[in-house]
């Protein structure tokens, strides 16, 4: 028998069934450590979807009922522990935004010449 060892990522980072499963696990253990681990896992999903800290706080508040202050605190701790990753993440995010902005400006310029 072979086991599927591939990481599966849902297109909806906060699918109800997955969030419900984590919530159930947290309630079973009912510890702050497991809750923080759940928040960390959801933040990691936000990072996969290239979300900013503010976007992540909003998404977790809306889809997982996690207070923004909790998301912010866990995010800040992750930044402290993974400084190089977050510096690279920030630089890449800024580069992506610049490319998008430049593309929009170029598209607007070409529309003006029609």
PDB file of C-alpha atoms in Angstrom:
ATOM      1  CA  UNK A   1       0.000   0.000   0.000  1.00  0.00           C
ATOM      2  CA  UNK A   2       1.381   3.415  -0.949  1.00  0.00           C
ATOM      3  CA  UNK A   3       0.643   6.567   0.921  1.00  0.00           C
ATOM      4  CA  UNK A   4       0.199   9.941  -0.684  1.00  0.00           C
ATOM      5  CA  UNK A   5       3.095  12.024   0.583  1.00  0.00           C
ATOM      6  CA  UNK A   6       2.383  15.113  -1.497  1.00  0.00           C
ATOM      7  CA  UNK A   7       1.382  18.256   0.306  1.00  0.00           C
ATOM      8  CA  UNK A   8      -2.127  19.200  -0.692  1.00  0.00           C
ATOM      9  CA  UNK A   9      -3.110  22.842  -0.588  1.00  0.00           C
ATOM     10  CA  UNK A  10      -6.711  23.779  -1.069  1.00  0.00           C
ATOM     11  CA  UNK A  11      -7.448  26.689  -3.397  1.00  0.00           C
ATOM     12  CA  UNK A  12      -9.344  28.236  -0.484  1.00  0.00           C
ATOM     13  CA  UNK A  13      -6.745  28.712   2.249  1.00  0.00           C
ATOM     14  CA  UNK A  14      -9.467  28.867   4.879  1.00  0.00           C
ATOM     15  CA  UNK A  15     -11.767  26.083   3.725  1.00  0.00           C
ATOM     16  CA  UNK A  16     -14.462  25.527   6.307  1.00  0.00           C
ATOM     17  CA  UNK A  17     -13.715  21.840   6.811  1.00  0.00           C
ATOM     18  CA  UNK A  18     -10.001  22.411   7.383  1.00  0.00           C
ATOM     19  CA  UNK A  19     -10.533  25.337   9.752  1.00  0.00           C
ATOM     20  CA  UNK A  20     -13.211  23.350  11.600  1.00  0.00           C
ATOM     21  CA  UNK A  21     -10.796  20.418  11.953  1.00  0.00           C
ATOM     22  CA  UNK A  22      -8.118  22.661  13.481  1.00  0.00           C
ATOM     23  CA  UNK A  23     -10.663  24.290  15.760  1.00  0.00           C
ATOM     24  CA  UNK A  24     -11.780  20.845  16.925  1.00  0.00           C
ATOM     25  CA  UNK A  25      -8.179  19.826  17.627  1.00  0.00           C
ATOM     26  CA  UNK A  26      -7.594  23.006  19.600  1.00  0.00           C
ATOM     27  CA  UNK A  27     -10.724  22.463  21.684  1.00  0.00           C
ATOM     28  CA  UNK A  28      -9.750  18.852  22.387  1.00  0.00           C
ATOM     29  CA  UNK A  29      -6.397  19.948  23.781  1.00  0.00           C
ATOM     30  CA  UNK A  30      -7.727  23.350  24.771  1.00  0.00           C
ATOM     31  CA  UNK A  31      -4.218  24.732  25.229  1.00  0.00           C
ATOM     32  CA  UNK A  32      -2.883  28.077  24.192  1.00  0.00           C
ATOM     33  CA  UNK A  33       0.096  26.325  22.570  1.00  0.00           C
ATOM     34  CA  UNK A  34      -2.170  24.373  20.208  1.00  0.00           C
ATOM     35  CA  UNK A  35      -4.151  27.535  19.448  1.00  0.00           C
ATOM     36  CA  UNK A  36      -0.959  29.418  18.606  1.00  0.00           C
ATOM     37  CA  UNK A  37       0.149  26.494  16.434  1.00  0.00           C
ATOM     38  CA  UNK A  38      -3.175  26.673  14.569  1.00  0.00           C
ATOM     39  CA  UNK A  39      -2.766  30.434  14.026  1.00  0.00           C
ATOM     40  CA  UNK A  40       0.803  29.860  12.832  1.00  0.00           C
ATOM     41  CA  UNK A  41      -0.411  27.227  10.354  1.00  0.00           C
ATOM     42  CA  UNK A  42      -3.063  29.604   8.994  1.00  0.00           C
ATOM     43  CA  UNK A  43      -0.496  32.413   8.691  1.00  0.00           C
ATOM     44  CA  UNK A  44       1.707  30.042   6.696  1.00  0.00           C
ATOM     45  CA  UNK A  45      -1.233  29.479   4.337  1.00  0.00           C
ATOM     46  CA  UNK A  46      -1.568  33.251   3.976  1.00  0.00           C
ATOM     47  CA  UNK A  47       2.117  33.422   3.065  1.00  0.00           C
ATOM     48  CA  UNK A  48       1.614  30.781   0.370  1.00  0.00           C
ATOM     49  CA  UNK A  49      -1.049  33.065  -1.117  1.00  0.00           C
ATOM     50  CA  UNK A  50       1.367  36.047  -0.945  1.00  0.00           C
ATOM     51  CA  UNK A  51      -0.798  37.970   1.555  1.00  0.00           C
ATOM     52  CA  UNK A  52       0.495  40.920   3.515  1.00  0.00           C
ATOM     53  CA  UNK A  53       0.260  40.986   7.299  1.00  0.00           C
ATOM     54  CA  UNK A  54      -2.841  43.211   7.117  1.00  0.00           C
ATOM     55  CA  UNK A  55      -4.496  40.961   4.520  1.00  0.00           C
ATOM     56  CA  UNK A  56      -3.726  37.937   6.678  1.00  0.00           C
ATOM     57  CA  UNK A  57      -5.173  39.561   9.805  1.00  0.00           C
ATOM     58  CA  UNK A  58      -8.339  40.434   7.885  1.00  0.00           C
ATOM     59  CA  UNK A  59      -8.654  36.962   6.342  1.00  0.00           C
ATOM     60  CA  UNK A  60      -8.152  35.111   9.628  1.00  0.00           C
ATOM     61  CA  UNK A  61     -10.601  37.406  11.374  1.00  0.00           C
ATOM     62  CA  UNK A  62     -13.234  36.855   8.698  1.00  0.00           C
ATOM     63  CA  UNK A  63     -12.741  33.163   7.932  1.00  0.00           C
ATOM     64  CA  UNK A  64     -11.402  31.682  11.178  1.00  0.00           C
ATOM     65  CA  UNK A  65     -12.723  34.101  13.829  1.00  0.00           C
ATOM     66  CA  UNK A  66      -9.212  34.874  15.046  1.00  0.00           C
ATOM     67  CA  UNK A  67      -8.756  38.305  16.570  1.00  0.00           C
ATOM     68  CA  UNK A  68      -6.391  40.511  14.537  1.00  0.00           C
ATOM     69  CA  UNK A  69      -4.264  41.216  17.628  1.00  0.00           C
ATOM     70  CA  UNK A  70      -3.573  37.484  17.970  1.00  0.00           C
ATOM     71  CA  UNK A  71      -2.655  37.114  14.297  1.00  0.00           C
ATOM     72  CA  UNK A  72      -0.434  40.188  14.547  1.00  0.00           C
ATOM     73  CA  UNK A  73       1.330  38.877  17.653  1.00  0.00           C
ATOM     74  CA  UNK A  74       1.998  35.440  16.141  1.00  0.00           C
ATOM     75  CA  UNK A  75       3.115  37.061  12.848  1.00  0.00           C
ATOM     76  CA  UNK A  76       5.545  39.321  14.756  1.00  0.00           C
ATOM     77  CA  UNK A  77       7.030  36.332  16.586  1.00  0.00           C
ATOM     78  CA  UNK A  78       7.403  34.443  13.305  1.00  0.00           C
ATOM     79  CA  UNK A  79       9.207  37.488  11.873  1.00  0.00           C
ATOM     80  CA  UNK A  80      11.618  37.510  14.833  1.00  0.00           C
ATOM     81  CA  UNK A  81      12.364  33.798  14.474  1.00  0.00           C
ATOM     82  CA  UNK A  82      12.590  33.868  10.663  1.00  0.00           C
ATOM     83  CA  UNK A  83      14.039  37.297   9.915  1.00  0.00           C
ATOM     84  CA  UNK A  84      15.777  36.305   6.667  1.00  0.00           C
ATOM     85  CA  UNK A  85      12.652  34.661   5.270  1.00  0.00           C
ATOM     86  CA  UNK A  86      10.457  37.670   6.013  1.00  0.00           C
ATOM     87  CA  UNK A  87      13.011  40.114   4.600  1.00  0.00           C
ATOM     88  CA  UNK A  88      13.045  38.115   1.375  1.00  0.00           C
ATOM     89  CA  UNK A  89       9.243  37.788   1.450  1.00  0.00           C
ATOM     90  CA  UNK A  90       8.889  41.557   1.836  1.00  0.00           C
ATOM     91  CA  UNK A  91      11.355  42.314  -0.964  1.00  0.00           C
ATOM     92  CA  UNK A  92       9.618  39.863  -3.295  1.00  0.00           C
ATOM     93  CA  UNK A  93       6.186  41.279  -2.431  1.00  0.00           C
ATOM     94  CA  UNK A  94       7.409  44.819  -3.147  1.00  0.00           C
ATOM     95  CA  UNK A  95       8.890  43.686  -6.464  1.00  0.00           C
ATOM     96  CA  UNK A  96       5.623  41.997  -7.447  1.00  0.00           C
ATOM     97  CA  UNK A  97       3.675  45.167  -6.587  1.00  0.00           C
ATOM     98  CA  UNK A  98       6.102  47.270  -8.647  1.00  0.00           C
ATOM     99  CA  UNK A  99       5.732  44.948 -11.647  1.00  0.00           C
ATOM    100  CA  UNK A 100       1.947  45.099 -11.366  1.00  0.00           C
ATOM    101  CA  UNK A 101       2.036  48.883 -11.026  1.00  0.00           C
ATOM    102  CA  UNK A 102       4.389  49.261 -14.002  1.00  0.00           C
ATOM    103  CA  UNK A 103       2.223  46.943 -16.078  1.00  0.00           C
ATOM    104  CA  UNK A 104      -0.901  48.974 -15.253  1.00  0.00           C
ATOM    105  CA  UNK A 105       0.908  52.199 -16.150  1.00  0.00           C
ATOM    106  CA  UNK A 106       2.093  50.721 -19.460  1.00  0.00           C
ATOM    107  CA  UNK A 107      -1.397  49.424 -20.228  1.00  0.00           C
ATOM    108  CA  UNK A 108      -2.846  52.844 -19.459  1.00  0.00           C
ATOM    109  CA  UNK A 109      -0.287  54.536 -21.737  1.00  0.00           C
ATOM    110  CA  UNK A 110      -1.067  52.202 -24.630  1.00  0.00           C
ATOM    111  CA  UNK A 111      -4.818  52.771 -24.117  1.00  0.00           C
ATOM    112  CA  UNK A 112      -4.244  56.542 -24.350  1.00  0.00           C
ATOM    113  CA  UNK A 113      -2.608  56.154 -27.773  1.00  0.00           C
ATOM    114  CA  UNK A 114      -5.546  54.287 -29.323  1.00  0.00           C
TER     115      UNK A 114
END
